[in-house]
JSON list of C-alpha atoms and ligand atoms in Angstrom, two decimals:
[
{"chain": "A", "resi": 1070, "resn": "UNK", "atom": "CA", "xyz": [-34.80, -160.13, 68.77]},
{"chain": "A", "resi": 1071, "resn": "UNK", "atom": "CA", "xyz": [-33.05, -158.45, 65.83]},
{"chain": "A", "resi": 1072, "resn": "UNK", "atom": "CA", "xyz": [-35.46, -160.11, 63.44]},
{"chain": "A", "resi": 1073, "resn": "UNK", "atom": "CA", "xyz": [-38.51, -159.19, 65.53]},
{"chain": "A", "resi": 1074, "resn": "UNK", "atom": "CA", "xyz": [-37.35, -155.58, 65.57]},
{"chain": "A", "resi": 1075, "resn": "UNK", "atom": "CA", "xyz": [-36.72, -155.60, 61.81]},
{"chain": "A", "resi": 1076, "resn": "UNK", "atom": "CA", "xyz": [-40.23, -156.98, 61.18]},
{"chain": "A", "resi": 1077, "resn": "UNK", "atom": "CA", "xyz": [-41.69, -154.25, 63.39]},
{"chain": "A", "resi": 1078, "resn": "UNK", "atom": "CA", "xyz": [-39.67, -151.42, 61.90]},
{"chain": "A", "resi": 1079, "resn": "UNK", "atom": "CA", "xyz": [-39.09, -152.45, 58.29]},
{"chain": "A", "resi": 1080, "resn": "UNK", "atom": "CA", "xyz": [-42.12, -154.46, 57.19]},
{"chain": "A", "resi": 1081, "resn": "UNK", "atom": "CA", "xyz": [-45.85, -153.80, 57.07]},
{"chain": "A", "resi": 1082, "resn": "UNK", "atom": "CA", "xyz": [-46.46, -156.88, 59.20]},
{"chain": "A", "resi": 1083, "resn": "UNK", "atom": "CA", "xyz": [-46.58, -158.03, 62.80]},
{"chain": "A", "resi": 1084, "resn": "UNK", "atom": "CA", "xyz": [-45.74, -161.71, 62.42]},
{"chain": "A", "resi": 1085, "resn": "UNK", "atom": "CA", "xyz": [-43.65, -163.68, 59.89]},
{"chain": "A", "resi": 1086, "resn": "UNK", "atom": "CA", "xyz": [-42.81, -167.38, 60.29]},
{"chain": "A", "resi": 1087, "resn": "UNK", "atom": "CA", "xyz": [-40.84, -170.16, 58.58]},
{"chain": "A", "resi": 1088, "resn": "UNK", "atom": "CA", "xyz": [-39.18, -169.67, 55.20]},
{"chain": "A", "resi": 1089, "resn": "UNK", "atom": "CA", "xyz": [-40.74, -166.24, 54.73]},
{"chain": "A", "resi": 1090, "resn": "UNK", "atom": "CA", "xyz": [-39.25, -165.01, 57.99]},
{"chain": "A", "resi": 1091, "resn": "UNK", "atom": "CA", "xyz": [-35.89, -166.48, 57.07]},
{"chain": "A", "resi": 1092, "resn": "UNK", "atom": "CA", "xyz": [-35.96, -164.86, 53.65]},
{"chain": "A", "resi": 1093, "resn": "UNK", "atom": "CA", "xyz": [-36.83, -161.51, 55.21]},
{"chain": "A", "resi": 1094, "resn": "UNK", "atom": "CA", "xyz": [-33.95, -161.88, 57.69]},
{"chain": "A", "resi": 1095, "resn": "UNK", "atom": "CA", "xyz": [-31.51, -162.53, 54.82]},
{"chain": "A", "resi": 1096, "resn": "UNK", "atom": "CA", "xyz": [-32.83, -159.54, 52.89]},
{"chain": "A", "resi": 1097, "resn": "UNK", "atom": "CA", "xyz": [-32.21, -157.43, 56.00]},
{"chain": "A", "resi": 1098, "resn": "UNK", "atom": "CA", "xyz": [-28.65, -158.77, 56.25]},
{"chain": "A", "resi": 1099, "resn": "UNK", "atom": "CA", "xyz": [-29.18, -160.19, 59.74]},
{"chain": "A", "resi": 1100, "resn": "UNK", "atom": "CA", "xyz": [-26.57, -162.63, 61.12]},
{"chain": "A", "resi": 1101, "resn": "UNK", "atom": "CA", "xyz": [-27.26, -166.40, 60.83]},
{"chain": "A", "resi": 1102, "resn": "UNK", "atom": "CA", "xyz": [-25.83, -169.29, 62.88]},
{"chain": "A", "resi": 1103, "resn": "UNK", "atom": "CA", "xyz": [-25.28, -172.89, 61.75]},
{"chain": "A", "resi": 1104, "resn": "UNK", "atom": "CA", "xyz": [-27.91, -175.37, 62.99]},
{"chain": "A", "resi": 1105, "resn": "UNK", "atom": "CA", "xyz": [-25.25, -176.86, 65.31]},
{"chain": "A", "resi": 1106, "resn": "UNK", "atom": "CA", "xyz": [-25.20, -173.61, 67.29]},
{"chain": "A", "resi": 1107, "resn": "UNK", "atom": "CA", "xyz": [-28.66, -174.42, 68.64]},
{"chain": "A", "resi": 1108, "resn": "UNK", "atom": "CA", "xyz": [-27.79, -177.98, 69.79]},
{"chain": "A", "resi": 1109, "resn": "UNK", "atom": "CA", "xyz": [-26.62, -178.79, 73.28]},
{"chain": "A", "resi": 1110, "resn": "UNK", "atom": "CA", "xyz": [-25.78, -182.26, 74.54]},
{"chain": "A", "resi": 1111, "resn": "UNK", "atom": "CA", "xyz": [-28.48, -182.12, 77.23]},
{"chain": "A", "resi": 1112, "resn": "UNK", "atom": "CA", "xyz": [-31.15, -181.17, 74.70]},
{"chain": "A", "resi": 1113, "resn": "UNK", "atom": "CA", "xyz": [-30.11, -183.91, 72.27]},
{"chain": "A", "resi": 1114, "resn": "UNK", "atom": "CA", "xyz": [-30.35, -186.52, 75.06]},
{"chain": "A", "resi": 1115, "resn": "UNK", "atom": "CA", "xyz": [-33.74, -185.14, 76.14]},
{"chain": "A", "resi": 1116, "resn": "UNK", "atom": "CA", "xyz": [-35.04, -185.24, 72.57]},
{"chain": "A", "resi": 1117, "resn": "UNK", "atom": "CA", "xyz": [-33.75, -188.80, 71.96]},
{"chain": "A", "resi": 1118, "resn": "UNK", "atom": "CA", "xyz": [-35.38, -190.04, 75.19]},
{"chain": "A", "resi": 1119, "resn": "UNK", "atom": "CA", "xyz": [-38.67, -188.31, 74.37]},
{"chain": "A", "resi": 1120, "resn": "UNK", "atom": "CA", "xyz": [-38.68, -189.81, 70.86]},
{"chain": "A", "resi": 1121, "resn": "UNK", "atom": "CA", "xyz": [-38.17, -193.30, 72.31]},
{"chain": "A", "resi": 1122, "resn": "UNK", "atom": "CA", "xyz": [-41.12, -192.76, 74.63]},
{"chain": "A", "resi": 1123, "resn": "UNK", "atom": "CA", "xyz": [-43.10, -191.10, 71.81]},
{"chain": "A", "resi": 1124, "resn": "UNK", "atom": "CA", "xyz": [-43.78, -188.35, 74.31]},
{"chain": "A", "resi": 1125, "resn": "UNK", "atom": "CA", "xyz": [-43.88, -184.61, 74.12]},
{"chain": "A", "resi": 1126, "resn": "UNK", "atom": "CA", "xyz": [-43.40, -182.54, 77.22]},
{"chain": "A", "resi": 1127, "resn": "UNK", "atom": "CA", "xyz": [-42.24, -179.40, 78.92]},
{"chain": "A", "resi": 1128, "resn": "UNK", "atom": "CA", "xyz": [-38.50, -179.49, 79.47]},
{"chain": "A", "resi": 1129, "resn": "UNK", "atom": "CA", "xyz": [-38.82, -177.68, 82.78]},
{"chain": "A", "resi": 1130, "resn": "UNK", "atom": "CA", "xyz": [-41.45, -180.11, 84.05]},
{"chain": "A", "resi": 1131, "resn": "UNK", "atom": "CA", "xyz": [-38.64, -182.64, 84.53]},
{"chain": "A", "resi": 1132, "resn": "UNK", "atom": "CA", "xyz": [-37.46, -183.75, 87.92]},
{"chain": "A", "resi": 1133, "resn": "UNK", "atom": "CA", "xyz": [-34.17, -182.71, 89.47]},
{"chain": "A", "resi": 1134, "resn": "UNK", "atom": "CA", "xyz": [-31.92, -179.84, 88.57]},
{"chain": "A", "resi": 1135, "resn": "UNK", "atom": "CA", "xyz": [-32.74, -179.80, 84.88]},
{"chain": "A", "resi": 1136, "resn": "UNK", "atom": "CA", "xyz": [-35.45, -177.16, 85.30]},
{"chain": "A", "resi": 1137, "resn": "UNK", "atom": "CA", "xyz": [-34.25, -174.89, 82.55]},
{"chain": "A", "resi": 1138, "resn": "UNK", "atom": "CA", "xyz": [-36.46, -173.68, 79.77]},
{"chain": "A", "resi": 1139, "resn": "UNK", "atom": "CA", "xyz": [-38.65, -170.77, 78.86]},
{"chain": "A", "resi": 1140, "resn": "UNK", "atom": "CA", "xyz": [-37.58, -167.35, 80.06]},
{"chain": "A", "resi": 1141, "resn": "UNK", "atom": "CA", "xyz": [-40.17, -164.60, 80.21]},
{"chain": "A", "resi": 1142, "resn": "UNK", "atom": "CA", "xyz": [-39.70, -160.97, 81.13]},
{"chain": "A", "resi": 1143, "resn": "UNK", "atom": "CA", "xyz": [-42.08, -158.08, 81.70]},
{"chain": "A", "resi": 1144, "resn": "UNK", "atom": "CA", "xyz": [-41.05, -154.52, 82.34]},
{"chain": "A", "resi": 1145, "resn": "UNK", "atom": "CA", "xyz": [-42.38, -151.02, 83.03]},
{"chain": "A", "resi": 1146, "resn": "UNK", "atom": "CA", "xyz": [-40.10, -148.06, 82.51]},
{"chain": "A", "resi": 1147, "resn": "UNK", "atom": "CA", "xyz": [-40.20, -144.76, 84.40]},
{"chain": "A", "resi": 1148, "resn": "UNK", "atom": "CA", "xyz": [-42.51, -143.25, 81.77]},
{"chain": "A", "resi": 1149, "resn": "UNK", "atom": "CA", "xyz": [-45.05, -146.06, 82.12]},
{"chain": "A", "resi": 1150, "resn": "UNK", "atom": "CA", "xyz": [-44.21, -147.91, 78.91]},
{"chain": "A", "resi": 1151, "resn": "UNK", "atom": "CA", "xyz": [-44.87, -151.62, 79.26]},
{"chain": "A", "resi": 1152, "resn": "UNK", "atom": "CA", "xyz": [-43.07, -154.43, 77.43]},
{"chain": "A", "resi": 1153, "resn": "UNK", "atom": "CA", "xyz": [-43.12, -158.23, 77.46]},
{"chain": "A", "resi": 1154, "resn": "UNK", "atom": "CA", "xyz": [-40.79, -160.83, 75.97]},
{"chain": "A", "resi": 1155, "resn": "UNK", "atom": "CA", "xyz": [-40.88, -164.62, 75.98]},
{"chain": "A", "resi": 1156, "resn": "UNK", "atom": "CA", "xyz": [-38.07, -166.93, 74.86]},
{"chain": "A", "resi": 1157, "resn": "UNK", "atom": "CA", "xyz": [-38.63, -170.67, 74.50]},
{"chain": "A", "resi": 1158, "resn": "UNK", "atom": "CA", "xyz": [-37.42, -173.78, 72.74]},
{"chain": "A", "resi": 1159, "resn": "UNK", "atom": "CA", "xyz": [-41.04, -174.97, 72.67]},
{"chain": "A", "resi": 1160, "resn": "UNK", "atom": "CA", "xyz": [-41.82, -178.44, 73.99]},
{"chain": "A", "resi": 1161, "resn": "UNK", "atom": "CA", "xyz": [-39.54, -181.44, 73.69]},
{"chain": "A", "resi": 1162, "resn": "UNK", "atom": "CA", "xyz": [-40.19, -183.66, 70.66]},
{"chain": "A", "resi": 1163, "resn": "UNK", "atom": "CA", "xyz": [-42.73, -181.27, 69.13]},
{"chain": "A", "resi": 1164, "resn": "UNK", "atom": "CA", "xyz": [-43.88, -181.78, 65.53]},
{"chain": "A", "resi": 1165, "resn": "UNK", "atom": "CA", "xyz": [-42.14, -179.92, 62.76]},
{"chain": "A", "resi": 1166, "resn": "UNK", "atom": "CA", "xyz": [-44.12, -176.79, 62.00]},
{"chain": "A", "resi": 1167, "resn": "UNK", "atom": "CA", "xyz": [-45.61, -176.47, 65.49]},
{"chain": "A", "resi": 1168, "resn": "UNK", "atom": "CA", "xyz": [-46.10, -172.90, 66.64]},
{"chain": "A", "resi": 1169, "resn": "UNK", "atom": "CA", "xyz": [-46.47, -172.56, 70.40]},
{"chain": "A", "resi": 1170, "resn": "UNK", "atom": "CA", "xyz": [-47.98, -169.77, 72.43]},
{"chain": "A", "resi": 1171, "resn": "UNK", "atom": "CA", "xyz": [-44.80, -167.80, 73.13]},
{"chain": "A", "resi": 1172, "resn": "UNK", "atom": "CA", "xyz": [-44.63, -165.72, 69.93]},
{"chain": "A", "resi": 1173, "resn": "UNK", "atom": "CA", "xyz": [-48.39, -165.40, 69.58]},
{"chain": "A", "resi": 1174, "resn": "UNK", "atom": "CA", "xyz": [-49.44, -162.01, 70.85]},
{"chain": "A", "resi": 1175, "resn": "UNK", "atom": "CA", "xyz": [-52.33, -162.50, 73.26]},
{"chain": "A", "resi": 1176, "resn": "UNK", "atom": "CA", "xyz": [-51.54, -166.16, 73.95]},
{"chain": "A", "resi": 1177, "resn": "UNK", "atom": "CA", "xyz": [-48.07, -166.35, 75.52]},
{"chain": "A", "resi": 1178, "resn": "UNK", "atom": "CA", "xyz": [-47.04, -162.71, 75.36]},
{"chain": "A", "resi": 1179, "resn": "UNK", "atom": "CA", "xyz": [-48.91, -159.41, 75.56]},
{"chain": "A", "resi": 1180, "resn": "UNK", "atom": "CA", "xyz": [-48.25, -155.78, 76.45]},
{"chain": "A", "resi": 1181, "resn": "UNK", "atom": "CA", "xyz": [-50.43, -152.69, 76.29]},
{"chain": "A", "resi": 1182, "resn": "UNK", "atom": "CA", "xyz": [-49.70, -149.47, 78.14]},
{"chain": "A", "resi": 1183, "resn": "UNK", "atom": "CA", "xyz": [-53.36, -149.17, 79.19]},
{"chain": "A", "resi": 1184, "resn": "UNK", "atom": "CA", "xyz": [-53.32, -152.35, 81.26]},
{"chain": "A", "resi": 1185, "resn": "UNK", "atom": "CA", "xyz": [-50.25, -154.54, 81.73]},
{"chain": "A", "resi": 1186, "resn": "UNK", "atom": "CA", "xyz": [-47.44, -156.63, 80.26]},
{"chain": "A", "resi": 1187, "resn": "UNK", "atom": "CA", "xyz": [-47.63, -160.42, 80.50]},
{"chain": "A", "resi": 1188, "resn": "UNK", "atom": "CA", "xyz": [-45.40, -163.38, 79.70]},
{"chain": "A", "resi": 1189, "resn": "UNK", "atom": "CA", "xyz": [-46.59, -166.99, 79.99]},
{"chain": "A", "resi": 1190, "resn": "UNK", "atom": "CA", "xyz": [-45.02, -170.41, 80.22]},
{"chain": "A", "resi": 1191, "resn": "UNK", "atom": "CA", "xyz": [-46.53, -173.88, 80.11]},
{"chain": "A", "resi": 1192, "resn": "UNK", "atom": "CA", "xyz": [-48.16, -176.14, 77.55]},
{"chain": "A", "resi": 1193, "resn": "UNK", "atom": "CA", "xyz": [-48.55, -173.86, 74.55]},
{"chain": "A", "resi": 1194, "resn": "UNK", "atom": "CA", "xyz": [-51.68, -175.57, 73.27]},
{"chain": "A", "resi": 1195, "resn": "UNK", "atom": "CA", "xyz": [-53.47, -174.81, 76.57]},
{"chain": "A", "resi": 1196, "resn": "UNK", "atom": "CA", "xyz": [-52.35, -171.19, 76.49]},
{"chain": "A", "resi": 1197, "resn": "UNK", "atom": "CA", "xyz": [-53.35, -170.76, 72.84]},
{"chain": "A", "resi": 1198, "resn": "UNK", "atom": "CA", "xyz": [-56.79, -172.27, 73.47]},
{"chain": "A", "resi": 1199, "resn": "UNK", "atom": "CA", "xyz": [-57.47, -169.80, 76.26]},
{"chain": "A", "resi": 1200, "resn": "UNK", "atom": "CA", "xyz": [-55.67, -166.73, 74.80]},
{"chain": "A", "resi": 1201, "resn": "UNK", "atom": "CA", "xyz": [-54.25, -166.60, 78.27]},
{"chain": "A", "resi": 1202, "resn": "UNK", "atom": "CA", "xyz": [-52.18, -163.42, 78.17]},
{"chain": "A", "resi": 1203, "resn": "UNK", "atom": "CA", "xyz": [-54.94, -161.34, 76.57]},
{"chain": "A", "resi": 1204, "resn": "UNK", "atom": "CA", "xyz": [-57.52, -162.83, 78.91]},
{"chain": "A", "resi": 1205, "resn": "UNK", "atom": "CA", "xyz": [-55.54, -161.73, 81.96]},
{"chain": "A", "resi": 1206, "resn": "UNK", "atom": "CA", "xyz": [-55.05, -158.27, 80.42]},
{"chain": "A", "resi": 1207, "resn": "UNK", "atom": "CA", "xyz": [-58.80, -157.97, 79.81]},
{"chain": "A", "resi": 1208, "resn": "UNK", "atom": "CA", "xyz": [-59.45, -158.73, 83.47]},
{"chain": "A", "resi": 1209, "resn": "UNK", "atom": "CA", "xyz": [-57.35, -155.69, 84.36]},
{"chain": "A", "resi": 1210, "resn": "UNK", "atom": "CA", "xyz": [-58.57, -153.44, 81.56]},
{"chain": "A", "resi": 1211, "resn": "UNK", "atom": "CA", "xyz": [-62.32, -154.04, 81.70]},
{"chain": "A", "resi": 1212, "resn": "UNK", "atom": "CA", "xyz": [-62.98, -155.64, 85.10]},
{"chain": "A", "resi": 1213, "resn": "UNK", "atom": "CA", "xyz": [-60.65, -153.43, 87.08]},
{"chain": "A", "resi": 1214, "resn": "UNK", "atom": "CA", "xyz": [-58.82, -156.32, 88.71]},
{"chain": "A", "resi": 1215, "resn": "UNK", "atom": "CA", "xyz": [-55.46, -155.92, 90.39]},
{"chain": "A", "resi": 1216, "resn": "UNK", "atom": "CA", "xyz": [-52.46, -157.67, 88.84]},
{"chain": "A", "resi": 1217, "resn": "UNK", "atom": "CA", "xyz": [-52.65, -160.43, 91.47]},
{"chain": "A", "resi": 1218, "resn": "UNK", "atom": "CA", "xyz": [-56.40, -160.92, 90.96]},
{"chain": "A", "resi": 1219, "resn": "UNK", "atom": "CA", "xyz": [-56.02, -161.05, 87.18]},
{"chain": "A", "resi": 1220, "resn": "UNK", "atom": "CA", "xyz": [-53.14, -163.54, 87.37]},
{"chain": "A", "resi": 1221, "resn": "UNK", "atom": "CA", "xyz": [-55.13, -165.78, 89.72]},
{"chain": "A", "resi": 1222, "resn": "UNK", "atom": "CA", "xyz": [-58.34, -165.52, 87.68]},
{"chain": "A", "resi": 1223, "resn": "UNK", "atom": "CA", "xyz": [-56.54, -166.30, 84.40]},
{"chain": "A", "resi": 1224, "resn": "UNK", "atom": "CA", "xyz": [-54.89, -169.41, 85.86]},
{"chain": "A", "resi": 1225, "resn": "UNK", "atom": "CA", "xyz": [-58.21, -170.47, 87.40]},
{"chain": "A", "resi": 1226, "resn": "UNK", "atom": "CA", "xyz": [-59.79, -170.19, 83.94]},
{"chain": "A", "resi": 1227, "resn": "UNK", "atom": "CA", "xyz": [-56.88, -172.07, 82.32]},
{"chain": "A", "resi": 1228, "resn": "UNK", "atom": "CA", "xyz": [-57.47, -175.01, 84.63]},
{"chain": "A", "resi": 1229, "resn": "UNK", "atom": "CA", "xyz": [-61.28, -174.83, 84.50]},
{"chain": "A", "resi": 1230, "resn": "UNK", "atom": "CA", "xyz": [-61.50, -174.62, 80.71]},
{"chain": "A", "resi": 1231, "resn": "UNK", "atom": "CA", "xyz": [-58.74, -176.90, 79.45]},
{"chain": "A", "resi": 1232, "resn": "UNK", "atom": "CA", "xyz": [-57.19, -178.44, 82.59]},
{"chain": "A", "resi": 1233, "resn": "UNK", "atom": "CA", "xyz": [-54.24, -176.30, 81.59]},
{"chain": "A", "resi": 1234, "resn": "UNK", "atom": "CA", "xyz": [-50.69, -176.44, 82.80]},
{"chain": "A", "resi": 1235, "resn": "UNK", "atom": "CA", "xyz": [-49.11, -173.02, 82.79]},
{"chain": "A", "resi": 1236, "resn": "UNK", "atom": "CA", "xyz": [-48.07, -169.89, 84.55]},
{"chain": "A", "resi": 1237, "resn": "UNK", "atom": "CA", "xyz": [-47.78, -166.19, 83.94]},
{"chain": "A", "resi": 1238, "resn": "UNK", "atom": "CA", "xyz": [-46.02, -163.10, 85.21]},
{"chain": "A", "resi": 1239, "resn": "UNK", "atom": "CA", "xyz": [-47.61, -159.64, 85.07]},
{"chain": "A", "resi": 1240, "resn": "UNK", "atom": "CA", "xyz": [-46.52, -156.09, 85.61]},
{"chain": "A", "resi": 1241, "resn": "UNK", "atom": "CA", "xyz": [-49.39, -153.62, 85.50]},
{"chain": "A", "resi": 1242, "resn": "UNK", "atom": "CA", "xyz": [-49.41, -149.95, 84.47]},
{"chain": "A", "resi": 1243, "resn": "UNK", "atom": "CA", "xyz": [-48.65, -148.90, 88.05]},
{"chain": "A", "resi": 1244, "resn": "UNK", "atom": "CA", "xyz": [-45.64, -151.19, 88.24]},
{"chain": "A", "resi": 1245, "resn": "UNK", "atom": "CA", "xyz": [-47.28, -153.80, 90.45]},
{"chain": "A", "resi": 1246, "resn": "UNK", "atom": "CA", "xyz": [-46.00, -157.31, 89.77]},
{"chain": "A", "resi": 1247, "resn": "UNK", "atom": "CA", "xyz": [-47.85, -160.58, 90.19]},
{"chain": "A", "resi": 1248, "resn": "UNK", "atom": "CA", "xyz": [-47.61, -164.20, 89.16]},
{"chain": "A", "resi": 1249, "resn": "UNK", "atom": "CA", "xyz": [-49.74, -167.32, 89.24]},
{"chain": "A", "resi": 1250, "resn": "UNK", "atom": "CA", "xyz": [-49.27, -170.86, 87.96]},
{"chain": "A", "resi": 1251, "resn": "UNK", "atom": "CA", "xyz": [-50.86, -174.28, 87.83]},
{"chain": "A", "resi": 1252, "resn": "UNK", "atom": "CA", "xyz": [-47.55, -176.10, 87.25]},
{"chain": "A", "resi": 1253, "resn": "UNK", "atom": "CA", "xyz": [-45.73, -177.61, 90.25]},
{"chain": "A", "resi": 1254, "resn": "UNK", "atom": "CA", "xyz": [-43.37, -174.62, 90.41]},
{"chain": "A", "resi": 1255, "resn": "UNK", "atom": "CA", "xyz": [-42.35, -171.46, 88.55]},
{"chain": "A", "resi": 1256, "resn": "UNK", "atom": "CA", "xyz": [-39.21, -169.51, 89.39]},
{"chain": "A", "resi": 1257, "resn": "UNK", "atom": "CA", "xyz": [-39.45, -165.75, 89.25]},
{"chain": "A", "resi": 1258, "resn": "UNK", "atom": "CA", "xyz": [-37.57, -162.64, 90.26]},
{"chain": "A", "resi": 1259, "resn": "UNK", "atom": "CA", "xyz": [-38.60, -159.00, 90.51]},
{"chain": "A", "resi": 1260, "resn": "UNK", "atom": "CA", "xyz": [-36.59, -155.80, 90.59]},
{"chain": "A", "resi": 1261, "resn": "UNK", "atom": "CA", "xyz": [-38.48, -152.80, 91.93]},
{"chain": "A", "resi": 1262, "resn": "UNK", "atom": "CA", "xyz": [-37.01, -149.50, 93.11]},
{"chain": "A", "resi": 1263, "resn": "UNK", "atom": "CA", "xyz": [-33.60, -151.14, 93.46]},
{"chain": "A", "resi": 1264, "resn": "UNK", "atom": "CA", "xyz": [-34.91, -154.09, 95.47]},
{"chain": "A", "resi": 1265, "resn": "UNK", "atom": "CA", "xyz": [-34.48, -157.55, 93.99]},
{"chain": "A", "resi": 1266, "resn": "UNK", "atom": "CA", "xyz": [-36.64, -160.46, 95.14]},
{"chain": "A", "resi": 1267, "resn": "UNK", "atom": "CA", "xyz": [-36.30, -164.07, 93.99]},
{"chain": "A", "resi": 1268, "resn": "UNK", "atom": "CA", "xyz": [-38.97, -166.75, 94.38]},
{"chain": "A", "resi": 1269, "resn": "UNK", "atom": "CA", "xyz": [-37.77, -170.30, 93.78]},
{"chain": "A", "resi": 1270, "resn": "UNK", "atom": "CA", "xyz": [-41.15, -172.02, 93.77]},
{"chain": "B", "resi": 2466, "resn": "LIG", "atom": "N1", "xyz": [-45.01, -172.40, 76.26]},
{"chain": "B", "resi": 2466, "resn": "LIG", "atom": "C1", "xyz": [-43.95, -173.07, 75.53]},
{"chain": "B", "resi": 2466, "resn": "LIG", "atom": "C2", "xyz": [-44.54, -173.79, 74.35]},
{"chain": "B", "resi": 2466, "resn": "LIG", "atom": "O1", "xyz": [-45.54, -174.46, 74.48]},
{"chain": "B", "resi": 2466, "resn": "LIG", "atom": "C3", "xyz": [-43.17, -174.02, 76.36]},
{"chain": "B", "resi": 2466, "resn": "LIG", "atom": "C4", "xyz": [-42.70, -173.55, 77.70]},
{"chain": "B", "resi": 2466, "resn": "LIG", "atom": "O2", "xyz": [-43.26, -172.68, 78.31]},
{"chain": "B", "resi": 2466, "resn": "LIG", "atom": "O3", "xyz": [-41.73, -174.07, 78.21]},
{"chain": "B", "resi": 2466, "resn": "LIG", "atom": "O4", "xyz": [-43.99, -173.73, 73.28]}
]
C-alpha cells in the first residue's frame, strides 16, 4: 500500500512492476522485508503439492477450512468518494513473472466516483480477458443498471465468454452493495449505517 501510494503521489506513472518497482521503493526509502517474511508453512505445503501435480489453482478453491486467499474491499465515504482495493497472493504454482488481474485497473480492481467501486477474485486470466471490473462499471455508467444487475450481468458474461471462474463485490455511488460469483462460494461482509452483515456462501 505504501508503495502504491508513493507511485501515485511521487511518480508520473500509474503502474510499476518488478525490478523497476523495487528500485523506486528503495529510492523512496520504503521498508523491505526478507523473503522469508512472506512464507508460511501452509503455503509452502500447498506450493509443493501443486508442483508435484504440475497444477496451478486458486488457493481458496480448496476443500475444507483452508479457504483463505484474496481479500477485496470496496468503500464509499460520506462525501461519495469511492475506493477499491484487492490483495492476493495470485494463484498457487504460478509462473515467475505472471501478473494476475488484481493490480490491473479495470480487470480485478476499479473505482470511479461516477459509477462504482469493484474488487474481483477468481482466475486472473479469466478476469483479465473480460476486463471484468471495468465491464461491470460500464453496465452501471452507460446502461443504468443497479449494482446487483451489473454484478449479475458481469458474471454472466464472464461465464458466457470464457467459462470464467470468479466473483466480484460492488458498491455504487449511492452506497448500494452487491456481489455475484461463478465460483462455488464467496464470503463477504458489508457495513452500512452501523449495520454489519456477513454472508458465508
Ligand atoms: N485473482 C487472483 C489471481 O488470479 C487470485 C484470487 O482471486 O485468488 O491472481
